[in-house]
Each structure stands twice: as structure tokens, then as C-alpha cells.
Coordinates of C-alpha atoms and ligand atoms in Angstrom, one line a residue:
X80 CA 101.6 129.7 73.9
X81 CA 102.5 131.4 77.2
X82 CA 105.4 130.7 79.4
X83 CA 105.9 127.9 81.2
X84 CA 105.1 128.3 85.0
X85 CA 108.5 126.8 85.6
X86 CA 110.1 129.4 83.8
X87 CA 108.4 132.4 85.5
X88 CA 105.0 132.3 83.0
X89 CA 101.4 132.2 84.6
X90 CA 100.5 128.6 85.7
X91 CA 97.6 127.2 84.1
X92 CA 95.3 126.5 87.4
X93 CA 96.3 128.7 90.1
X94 CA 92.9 126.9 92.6
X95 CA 93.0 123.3 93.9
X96 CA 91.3 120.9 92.0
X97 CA 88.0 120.2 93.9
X98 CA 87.9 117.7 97.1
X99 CA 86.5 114.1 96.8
X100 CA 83.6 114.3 98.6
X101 CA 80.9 111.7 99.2
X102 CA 79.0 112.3 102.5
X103 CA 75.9 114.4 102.7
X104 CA 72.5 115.0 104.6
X105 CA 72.0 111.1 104.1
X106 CA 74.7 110.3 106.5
X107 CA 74.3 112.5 108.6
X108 CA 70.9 111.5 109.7
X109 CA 71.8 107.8 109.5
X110 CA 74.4 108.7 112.1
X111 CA 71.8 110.9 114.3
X112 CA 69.8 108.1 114.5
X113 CA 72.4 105.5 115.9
X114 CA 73.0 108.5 118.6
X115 CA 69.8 108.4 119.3
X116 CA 69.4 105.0 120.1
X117 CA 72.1 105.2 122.0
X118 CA 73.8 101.7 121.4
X119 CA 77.0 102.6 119.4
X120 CA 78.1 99.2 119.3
X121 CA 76.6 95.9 120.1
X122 CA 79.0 93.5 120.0
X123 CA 79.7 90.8 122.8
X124 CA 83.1 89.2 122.7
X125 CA 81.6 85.7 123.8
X126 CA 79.2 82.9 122.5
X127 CA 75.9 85.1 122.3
X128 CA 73.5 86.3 119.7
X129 CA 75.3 89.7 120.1
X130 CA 78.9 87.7 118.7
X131 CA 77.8 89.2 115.3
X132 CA 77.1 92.7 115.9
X133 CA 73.9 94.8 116.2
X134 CA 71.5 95.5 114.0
X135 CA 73.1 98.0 111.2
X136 CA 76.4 96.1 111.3
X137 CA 74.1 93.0 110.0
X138 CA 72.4 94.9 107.9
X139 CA 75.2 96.1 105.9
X140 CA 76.8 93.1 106.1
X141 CA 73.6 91.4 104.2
X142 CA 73.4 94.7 101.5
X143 CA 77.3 94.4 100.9
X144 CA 76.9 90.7 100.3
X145 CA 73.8 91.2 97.9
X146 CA 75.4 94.0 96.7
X147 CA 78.7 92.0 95.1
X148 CA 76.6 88.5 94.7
X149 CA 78.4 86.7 97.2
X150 CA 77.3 84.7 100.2
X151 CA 78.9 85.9 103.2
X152 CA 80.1 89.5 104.0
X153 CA 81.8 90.1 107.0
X154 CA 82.6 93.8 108.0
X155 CA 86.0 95.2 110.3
X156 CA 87.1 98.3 111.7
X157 CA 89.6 98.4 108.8
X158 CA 91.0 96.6 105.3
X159 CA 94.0 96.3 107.4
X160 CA 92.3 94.2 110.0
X161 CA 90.4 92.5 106.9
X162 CA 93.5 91.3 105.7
X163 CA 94.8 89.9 108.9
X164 CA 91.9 88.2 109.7
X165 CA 92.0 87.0 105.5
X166 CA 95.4 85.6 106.4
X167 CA 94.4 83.7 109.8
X168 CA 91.7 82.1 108.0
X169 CA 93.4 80.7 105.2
X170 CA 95.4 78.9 107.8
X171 CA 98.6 80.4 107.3
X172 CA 101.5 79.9 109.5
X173 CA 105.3 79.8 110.6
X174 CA 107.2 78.6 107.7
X175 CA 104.7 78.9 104.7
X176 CA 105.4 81.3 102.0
X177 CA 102.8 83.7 101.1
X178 CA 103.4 85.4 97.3
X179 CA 102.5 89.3 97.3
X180 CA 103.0 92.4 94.7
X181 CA 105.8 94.2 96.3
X182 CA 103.6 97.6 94.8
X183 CA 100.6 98.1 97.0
X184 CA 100.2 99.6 100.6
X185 CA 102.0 98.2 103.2
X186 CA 99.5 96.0 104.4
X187 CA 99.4 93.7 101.9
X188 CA 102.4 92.3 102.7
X189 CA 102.3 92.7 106.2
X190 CA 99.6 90.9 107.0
X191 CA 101.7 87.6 106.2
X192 CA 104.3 88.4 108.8
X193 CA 101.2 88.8 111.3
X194 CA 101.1 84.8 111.7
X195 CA 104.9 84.7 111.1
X196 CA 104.7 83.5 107.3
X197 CA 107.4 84.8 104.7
X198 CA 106.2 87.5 102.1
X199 CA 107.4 86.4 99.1
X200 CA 107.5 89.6 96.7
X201 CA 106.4 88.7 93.1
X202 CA 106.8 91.0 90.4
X203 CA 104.1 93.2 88.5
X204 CA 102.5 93.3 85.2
X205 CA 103.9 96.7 83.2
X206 CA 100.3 97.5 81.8
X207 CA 97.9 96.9 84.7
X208 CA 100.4 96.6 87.7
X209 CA 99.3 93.8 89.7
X210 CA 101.0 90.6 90.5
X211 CA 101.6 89.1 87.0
X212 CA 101.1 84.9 87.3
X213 CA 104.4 84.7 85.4
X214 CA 106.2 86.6 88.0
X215 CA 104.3 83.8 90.6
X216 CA 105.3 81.0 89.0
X217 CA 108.6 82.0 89.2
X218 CA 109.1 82.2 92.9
X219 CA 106.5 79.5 93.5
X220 CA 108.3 76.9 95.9
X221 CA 107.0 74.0 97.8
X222 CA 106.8 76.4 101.1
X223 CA 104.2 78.2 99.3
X224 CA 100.3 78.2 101.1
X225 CA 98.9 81.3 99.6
X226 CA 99.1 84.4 97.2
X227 CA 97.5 88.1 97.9
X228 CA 96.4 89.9 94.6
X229 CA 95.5 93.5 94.7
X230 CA 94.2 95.3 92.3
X231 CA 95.9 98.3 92.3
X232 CA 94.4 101.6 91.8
X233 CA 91.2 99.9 90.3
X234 CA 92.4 97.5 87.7
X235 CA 91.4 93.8 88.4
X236 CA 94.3 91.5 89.1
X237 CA 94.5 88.8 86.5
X238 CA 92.5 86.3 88.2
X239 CA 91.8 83.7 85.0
X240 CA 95.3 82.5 85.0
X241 CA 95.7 83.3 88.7
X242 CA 93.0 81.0 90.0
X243 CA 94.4 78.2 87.7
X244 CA 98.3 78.5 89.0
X245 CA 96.1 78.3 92.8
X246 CA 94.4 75.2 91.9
X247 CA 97.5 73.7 90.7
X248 CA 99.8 74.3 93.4
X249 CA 96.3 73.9 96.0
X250 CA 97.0 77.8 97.1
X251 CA 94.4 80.1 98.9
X252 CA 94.1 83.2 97.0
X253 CA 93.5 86.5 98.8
X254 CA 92.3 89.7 96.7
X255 CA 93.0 92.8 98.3
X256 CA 90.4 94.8 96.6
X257 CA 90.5 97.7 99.1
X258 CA 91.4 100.2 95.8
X259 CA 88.7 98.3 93.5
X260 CA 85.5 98.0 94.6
X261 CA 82.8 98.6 91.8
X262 CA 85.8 97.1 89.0
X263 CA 84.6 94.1 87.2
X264 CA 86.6 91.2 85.5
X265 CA 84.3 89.2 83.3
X266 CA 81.3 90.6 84.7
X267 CA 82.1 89.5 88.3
X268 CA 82.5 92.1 90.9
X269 CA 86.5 92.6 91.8
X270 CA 86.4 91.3 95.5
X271 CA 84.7 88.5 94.5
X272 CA 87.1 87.1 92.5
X273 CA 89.3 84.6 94.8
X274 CA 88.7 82.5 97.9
X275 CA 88.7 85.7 100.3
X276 CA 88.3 89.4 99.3
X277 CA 88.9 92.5 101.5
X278 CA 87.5 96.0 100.9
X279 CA 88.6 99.2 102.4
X280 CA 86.2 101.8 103.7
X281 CA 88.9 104.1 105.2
X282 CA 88.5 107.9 104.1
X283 CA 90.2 107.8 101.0
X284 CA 88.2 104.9 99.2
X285 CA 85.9 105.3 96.9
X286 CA 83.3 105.1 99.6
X287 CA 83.7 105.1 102.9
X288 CA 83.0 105.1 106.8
X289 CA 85.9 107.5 108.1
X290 CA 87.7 104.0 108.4
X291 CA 86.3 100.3 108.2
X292 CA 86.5 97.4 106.0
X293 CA 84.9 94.4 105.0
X294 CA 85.7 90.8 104.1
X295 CA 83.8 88.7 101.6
X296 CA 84.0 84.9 100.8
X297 CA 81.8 82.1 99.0
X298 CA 83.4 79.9 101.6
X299 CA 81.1 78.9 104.4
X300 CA 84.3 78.0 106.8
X301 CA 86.7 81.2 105.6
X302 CA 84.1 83.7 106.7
X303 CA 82.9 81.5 109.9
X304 CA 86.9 81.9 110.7
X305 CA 86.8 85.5 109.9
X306 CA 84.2 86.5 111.9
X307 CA 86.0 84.8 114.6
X308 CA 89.6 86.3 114.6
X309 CA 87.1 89.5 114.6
X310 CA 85.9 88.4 117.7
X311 CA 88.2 86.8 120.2
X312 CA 88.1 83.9 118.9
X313 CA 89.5 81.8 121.6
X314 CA 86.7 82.5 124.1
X315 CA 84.4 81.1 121.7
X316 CA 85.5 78.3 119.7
X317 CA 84.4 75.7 122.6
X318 CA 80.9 77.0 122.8
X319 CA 80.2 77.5 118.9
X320 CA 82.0 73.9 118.2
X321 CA 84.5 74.7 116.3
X322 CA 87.3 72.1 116.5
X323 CA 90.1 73.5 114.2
X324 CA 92.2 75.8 116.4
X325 CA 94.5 76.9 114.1
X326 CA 95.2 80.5 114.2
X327 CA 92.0 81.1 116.5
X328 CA 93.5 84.1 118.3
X329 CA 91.4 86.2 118.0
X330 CA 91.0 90.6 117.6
X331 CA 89.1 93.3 118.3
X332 CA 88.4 94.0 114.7
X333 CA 84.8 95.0 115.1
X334 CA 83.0 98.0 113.2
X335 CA 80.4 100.3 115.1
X336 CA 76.9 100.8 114.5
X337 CA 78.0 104.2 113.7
X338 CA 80.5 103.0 110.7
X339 CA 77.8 100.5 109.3
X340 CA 75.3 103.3 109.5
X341 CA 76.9 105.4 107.3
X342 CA 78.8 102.5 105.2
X343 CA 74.9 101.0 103.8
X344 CA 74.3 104.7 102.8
X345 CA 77.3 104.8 101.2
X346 CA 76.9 101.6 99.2
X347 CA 73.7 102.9 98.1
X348 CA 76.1 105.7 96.2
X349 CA 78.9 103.5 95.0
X350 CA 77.7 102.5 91.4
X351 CA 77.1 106.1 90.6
X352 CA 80.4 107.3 91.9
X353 CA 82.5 104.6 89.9
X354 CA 80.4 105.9 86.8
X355 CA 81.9 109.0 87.9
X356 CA 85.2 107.7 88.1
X357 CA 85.0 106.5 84.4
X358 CA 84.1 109.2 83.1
X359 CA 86.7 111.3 84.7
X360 CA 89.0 108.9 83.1
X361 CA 88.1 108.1 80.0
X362 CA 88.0 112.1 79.2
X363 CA 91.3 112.6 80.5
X364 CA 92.4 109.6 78.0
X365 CA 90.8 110.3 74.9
X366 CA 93.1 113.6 74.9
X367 CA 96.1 112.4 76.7
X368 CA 96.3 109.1 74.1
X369 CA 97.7 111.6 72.0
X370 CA 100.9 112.2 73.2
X371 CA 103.6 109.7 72.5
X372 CA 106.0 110.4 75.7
X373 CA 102.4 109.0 77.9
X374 CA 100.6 106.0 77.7
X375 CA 97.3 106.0 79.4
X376 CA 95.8 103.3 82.0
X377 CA 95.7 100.1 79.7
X378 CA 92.2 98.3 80.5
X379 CA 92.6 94.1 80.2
X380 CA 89.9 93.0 78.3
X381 CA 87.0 91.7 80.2
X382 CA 88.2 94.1 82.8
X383 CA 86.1 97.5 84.2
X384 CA 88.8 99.7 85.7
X385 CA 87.2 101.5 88.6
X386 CA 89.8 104.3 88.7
X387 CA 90.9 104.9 92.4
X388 CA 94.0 106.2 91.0
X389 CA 94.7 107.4 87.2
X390 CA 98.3 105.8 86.0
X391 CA 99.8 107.4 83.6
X392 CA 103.6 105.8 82.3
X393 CA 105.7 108.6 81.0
X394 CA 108.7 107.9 78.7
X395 CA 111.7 110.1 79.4
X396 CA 113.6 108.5 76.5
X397 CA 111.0 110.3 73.8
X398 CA 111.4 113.9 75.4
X399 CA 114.8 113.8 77.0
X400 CA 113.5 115.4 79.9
X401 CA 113.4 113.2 83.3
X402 CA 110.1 111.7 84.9
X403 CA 111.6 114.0 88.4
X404 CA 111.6 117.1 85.8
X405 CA 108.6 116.5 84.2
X406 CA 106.4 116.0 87.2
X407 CA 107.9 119.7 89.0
X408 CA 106.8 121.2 85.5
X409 CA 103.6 119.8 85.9
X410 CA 103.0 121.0 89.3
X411 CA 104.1 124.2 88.7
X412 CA 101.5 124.6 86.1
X413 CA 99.0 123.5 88.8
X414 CA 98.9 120.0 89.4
X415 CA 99.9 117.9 91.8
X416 CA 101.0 114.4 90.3
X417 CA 102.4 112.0 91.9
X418 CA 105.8 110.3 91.3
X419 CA 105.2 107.0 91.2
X420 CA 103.0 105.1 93.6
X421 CA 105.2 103.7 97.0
X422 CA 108.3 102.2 97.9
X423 CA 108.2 99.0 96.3
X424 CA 107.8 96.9 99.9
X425 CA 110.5 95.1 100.4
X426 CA 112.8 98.2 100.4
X427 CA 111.1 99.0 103.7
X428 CA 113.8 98.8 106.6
X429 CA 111.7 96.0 108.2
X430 CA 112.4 93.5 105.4
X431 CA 115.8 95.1 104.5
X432 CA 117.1 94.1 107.7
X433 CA 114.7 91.0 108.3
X434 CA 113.9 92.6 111.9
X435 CA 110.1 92.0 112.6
X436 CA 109.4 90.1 116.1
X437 CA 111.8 91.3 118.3
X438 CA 115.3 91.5 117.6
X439 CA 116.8 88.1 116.6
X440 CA 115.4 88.1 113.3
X441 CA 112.1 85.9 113.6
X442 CA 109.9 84.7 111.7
X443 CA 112.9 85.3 109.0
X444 CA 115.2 82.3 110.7
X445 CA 112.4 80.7 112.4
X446 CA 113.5 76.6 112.2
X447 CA 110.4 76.1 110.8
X448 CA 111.1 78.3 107.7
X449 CA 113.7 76.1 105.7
X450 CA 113.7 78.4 102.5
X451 CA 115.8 81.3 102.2
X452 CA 114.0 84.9 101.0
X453 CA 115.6 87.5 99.0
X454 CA 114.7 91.1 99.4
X455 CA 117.5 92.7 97.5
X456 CA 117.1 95.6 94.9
X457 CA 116.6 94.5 92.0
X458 CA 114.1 91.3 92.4
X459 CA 111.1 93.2 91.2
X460 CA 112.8 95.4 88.2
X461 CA 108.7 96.5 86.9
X462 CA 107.9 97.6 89.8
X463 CA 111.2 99.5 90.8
X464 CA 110.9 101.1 86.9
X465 CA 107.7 101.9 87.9
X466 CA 108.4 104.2 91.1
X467 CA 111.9 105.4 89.7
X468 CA 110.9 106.2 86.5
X469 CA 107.9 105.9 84.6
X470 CA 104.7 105.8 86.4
X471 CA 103.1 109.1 87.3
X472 CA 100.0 109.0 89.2
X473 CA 96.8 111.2 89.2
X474 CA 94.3 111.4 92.2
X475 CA 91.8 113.4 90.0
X476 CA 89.1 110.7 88.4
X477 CA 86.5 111.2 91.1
X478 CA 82.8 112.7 91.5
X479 CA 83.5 116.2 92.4
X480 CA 85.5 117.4 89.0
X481 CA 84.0 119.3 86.5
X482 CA 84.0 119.0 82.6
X483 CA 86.2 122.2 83.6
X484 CA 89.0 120.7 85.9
X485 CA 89.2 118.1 83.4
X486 CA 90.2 120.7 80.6
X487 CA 92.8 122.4 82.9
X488 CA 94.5 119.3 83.9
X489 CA 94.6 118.5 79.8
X490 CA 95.7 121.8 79.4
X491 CA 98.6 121.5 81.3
X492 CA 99.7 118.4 79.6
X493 CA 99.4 120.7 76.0
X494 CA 101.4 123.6 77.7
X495 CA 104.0 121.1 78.8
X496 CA 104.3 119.5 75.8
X497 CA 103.9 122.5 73.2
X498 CA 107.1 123.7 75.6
X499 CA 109.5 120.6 75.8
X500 CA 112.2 121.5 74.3
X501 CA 112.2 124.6 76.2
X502 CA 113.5 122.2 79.3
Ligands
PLP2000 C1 94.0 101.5 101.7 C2 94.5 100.1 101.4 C3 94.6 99.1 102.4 C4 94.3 99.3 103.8 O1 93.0 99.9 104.1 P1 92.7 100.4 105.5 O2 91.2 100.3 105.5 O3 93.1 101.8 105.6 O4 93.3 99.6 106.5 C5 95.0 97.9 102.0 N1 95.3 97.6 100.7 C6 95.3 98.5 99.8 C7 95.7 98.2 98.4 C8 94.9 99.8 100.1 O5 94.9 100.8 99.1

């Protein structure tokens, strides 16, 4: 076996691995014909026919809805907006504790401190690395209104025991599916699997509309308050009779009718390119299983993992050689892996020093908040294993690789390997 790249052999793949691409001639048009018509977006911030969008913004709404077999679909300008508007919904405010996975993007914590609640972070499963409900009953506390599951990097959060800790404690569940759509947990479409779920359409999704989102609920009065914080709410609520006032500020969180355009062509596309997805994954495991230093993405059972992001867990103790070592080796043979996901959240600077509103510390000492919440290193030990040392991440399951790519990034893993003790 040749050299290792590392050591001044010939790298393995000396190209990029192919772009994730999913728009064509099919968006393209759709959007030519929304510039044609001239209307970009239809939208009217008041009590008006036009309060729900134009034409292709309902029309996507109705497809997405169909689409995931729930009743109401609501779409936004991002999953970050979604979220917000999730959270103001649920009727969350100033001294209620909202439980989150400290490993996610940042908005899925942040969105609690938007109507001054207290992120509570909750530790993660070590297989599937969402919010695990032991970790969640744990810092359950009386404060408590509402948890955020996401489904990281595809996998379904576990929502059977999840759901039943919510009914007990009378919690609204939000699942950040923005990483998941077309995953499944007992045949059910992830998004659809708590009160209120948010999907992402930003560029890096598994579809998207260069950025957008949209929100989904079963609920008549969730999405009826969603599409309101959308909306600037407050110039509405008299007009459309709607009595409860809580948390009816309202946004500018509206999508175009260039972003719904493109999002129903892209929905048309999203089955096939989750097939894709598997595949991509499922070829990378049946070789990479072999190795004992790795363990591949573990799959709950019900669960269809829908493989925004391939986890791999590397085990430094079985080669002696460090995750930090073992990922520059890897790139040096041509590909780029990632070390871990992010930051585990509450490491941020804005939760380390509890400054969000302001200076003085709010909604941290608000007098309405009479708990106390603990953000030190350490209260999530998974998750900071995770990022420090175990989890490497792979951004390489999508449409656009070939049988090809595949081999070279299991090449490289055989190179590596074969080589070890040459570290
Ligand atoms: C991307 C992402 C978001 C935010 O999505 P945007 O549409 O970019 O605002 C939220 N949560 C998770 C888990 C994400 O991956």
C-alpha cells in the first residue's frame, strides 16, 4: 500500500468530491414565470384576503401539507423564523423553561430566549444524538412549558417516549426537523411528529429555496397563531377575532412567490433525493462497519434516517491515534471531515455570560424566572464527548456522488487504516 498523504505519499483523491446540487431547468422556468407576472410577493400585512400570501405561496403551502399528511402547512422566509414563530405560538414566555439539545444549530435554542424563556440544555442520546427523554426528565422542573427536539443530521428524535413525558408534565413539543425532512419514525413523516414542526429550505437542506422554511401542525389554533406572528399580528388580531393576545407581536416572516415557486418544484424532487441520500449511506456503511476504531450512524428501529449528515464515532482508545490526528490524515488523503458537529450551545459567550437583552442580564434574572440555570462545562458530558472527541462528520451522502466518490472516500478509510501504526 502506498504512502500515506500525511507522510509525503500521493493522496488518494486529489478533485473535490462533487457539489450537492438540486436546481435545474424546472426552477428556472417556475421562477421566469413569477417574473413575468410581475407580483413577487403578495402579501398584505392587515385583515385581507391577501393576509395569507399569493397564489404559489398557497399552493405550496397545500402540496407541503399533503405532502407530510398533516393539516396545516404554514411557510416563512426561514427555519429560523419558523422556530420563532413555533415558540410564540406555544405560548411561551418570561419565566418558563423551555428543554433543548445543547447539539443542534444555534437557533434551536435561541428561539426560547426570543420571548425571554430560559433554554434549559438537556443532554443527547450517544447513538442517534438527539435530546434523549432520560436526559429531559432529569432537568424537568415545574418552570417547564415546552421541549424542542431536533433531529439531528436526519435521525428522528425519540418521539414515543418523548410525546409521553409531554403529556405527563402537559408540555408543548416542538420538532425542529429543519435537517430531517423525508425521515420517518413509525411510518410518520419526521416534522410531523410533535405539536409543531419546522422545516428548513435554506441552501444547504436537502431541498431548498435559496432560504425559506415552513411550519406544520395538526393543531387548528398553533398554525392560526403562526401564521399570525408571520404577519404582524397585532394589526390583525381585532379584525380576525382573535381574543388571546399572548405573544401576538408579530414579524415579517413572509416567503415570496419567488421562494414558493421554486420550493413546490423542489418538493416534487425530495423523495427521490432522500433515496439518494440512503444509498449514499448505506454503501459507505456496509464497508466502513468493518472497522472496529468506527461505528457507523446507528438507525432506531422504526426509524428512516434521511442522512443530511453521515456521523461516524471514532474510537481513539482502539488505534491510539487522536480523533484531531486522524481527521488531518483523512484530509490529507482527500477528504474533508468534519470534527465534530458545533459547539455544544451553551458554551456560546451569550449563555456563558448570561448577557442577552441588553446588559443587565435579562431574561436570565428576570423576577419572573425563580429557577436558577446552569450552563457550565460539563452539564451535557455526550454531547461535549461528541465534539471533543468522537464524532466525525461526513457531508458526502447526497445525489450528486457517484458509485466512484463512494469508493475513494472508502478507500481512504483502508489507506488510513492499513497505515495506523505508521502514526
Ligand atoms: C439549518 C437549521 C436551522 C435553521 O434553518 P434556516 O432556514 O437557515 O434558518 C435550524 N435548525 C437546524 C437543526 C438546522 O440545521
Amino acid at each position: 500500500m502506498s504512502e500515506l498523504a500525511i507522510l509525503g505519499g500521493d493522496p488518494v483523491r486529489s478533485i473535490p468530491f462533487p457539489d450537492y446540487v438540486t436546481i435545474g431547468a424546472d426552477e428556472a422556468e417556475a421562477v421566469a414565470e413569477v417574473m413575468t407576472s410581475t407580483v413577487l410577493s403578495q402579501y398584505l400585512g392587515k385583515w385581507h384576503k391577501d393576509f395569507f400570501g399569493g397564489p404559489r405561496v398557497q399552493k405550496l403551502e397545500e402540496e407541503w401539507a399533503t405532502h407530510f399528511g398533516i393539516k396545516h402547512a404554514v411557510t416563512v422566509n426561514s427555519a429560523t423564523s419558523g422556530l420563532y414563530a413555533a415558540l410564540g405560538a406555544s405560548g411561551v414566555g418570561p419565566g418558563d423553561e423551555v428543554i433543548v439539545s445543547p447539539y443542534t444549530m444555534t437557533a434551536s435554542a435561541s428561539c426560547v430566549l426570543v420571548y425571554n424563556a430560559i433554554p434549559v440544555f438537556a443532554d443527547i442520546d450517544e447513538n442517534i444524538f438527539t435530546i434523549s427523554p432520560e436526559s429531559i426528565k432529569r432537568v424537568l422542573s415545574e418552570r417547564t412549558k415546552a421541549i424542542v427536539v431536533v433531529d439531528i443530521f436526519g435521525h428522528p428524535g425519540d418521539f414515543e417516549k418523548i410525546m409521553e413525558i409531554a403529556a405527563e408534565n402537559n408540555l408543548i413539543v416542538i420538532e425542529d426537523a429543519a435537517q430531517a425532512p423525508g425521515a420517518y419514525l413509525n411510518e410518520r413523516c419526521a416534522g410531523t411528529l410533535a405539536d409543531i414542526g419546522v422545516f428548513s429550505l435554506n441552501y444547504h437542506k436537502t431541498i431548498h429555496t435559496g432560504e425559506g422554511g415552513v411550519v406544520v401542525s395538526d393543531n387548528d389554533d398553533l398554525a392560526e397563531r403562526v401564521q399570525l406572528i408571520r404577519n404582524h399580528a397585532e394589526v390583525v388580531v381585532e379584525e380576525k377575532g382573535v381574543s388571546n393576545l399572548v405573544n401576538m407581536l408579530g414579524f415579517n416572516y413572509r416567503m415570496t412567490e419567488i421562494e414558493a415557486a421554486i420550493g413546490s418544484e423542489q418538493l416534487k424532487k425530495l423523495e427521490a433525493l432522500t433515496s439518494e441520500r440512503i444509498r449514499c449511506a448505506d454503501y459507505l456503511t456496509a464497508s466502513l462497519k468493518e472497522f472496529p476504531a468506527l461505528s457507523t450512524p446507528h438507525v432506531s428501529a422504526g426509524a428512516v434516517h434521511s442522512y443530511y449528515v453521515y456521523p461516524l464515532k471514532y474510537h481513539a482508545e482502539i488505534t491510539g491515534v487522536s480523533r484531531s490526528k486522524f481527521a488531518e490524515v483523512l484530509r490529507a488523503e482527500g477528504l474533508p471531515v468534519g470534527e465534530g458537529y458545533v459547539q455544544p450551545i451553551y458554551l456560546q459567550a451569550m449563555y456563558q455570560n448570561k448577557i442577552v437583552y441588553g446588559s443587565s442580564g435579562c431574561p436570565f434574572n428576570c423576577p419572573l424566572y425563580s429557577g436558577k440555570v446552569n450552563y457550565d462545562k460539563g452539564i451535557c458530558p455526550v454531547a461535549e464527548r461528541m465534539h471533543e472527541q468522537e464524532l466525525l462528520t461526513l457531508n458526502f451522502t447526497h445525489a450528486n456522488m457517484t458509485e466512484k466518490d463512494l469508493d475513494d472516500i472508502i478507500t481512504i478509510f483502508v489507506k488510513v487504516f492499513d497505515n495506523i501504526n505508521k502514526l
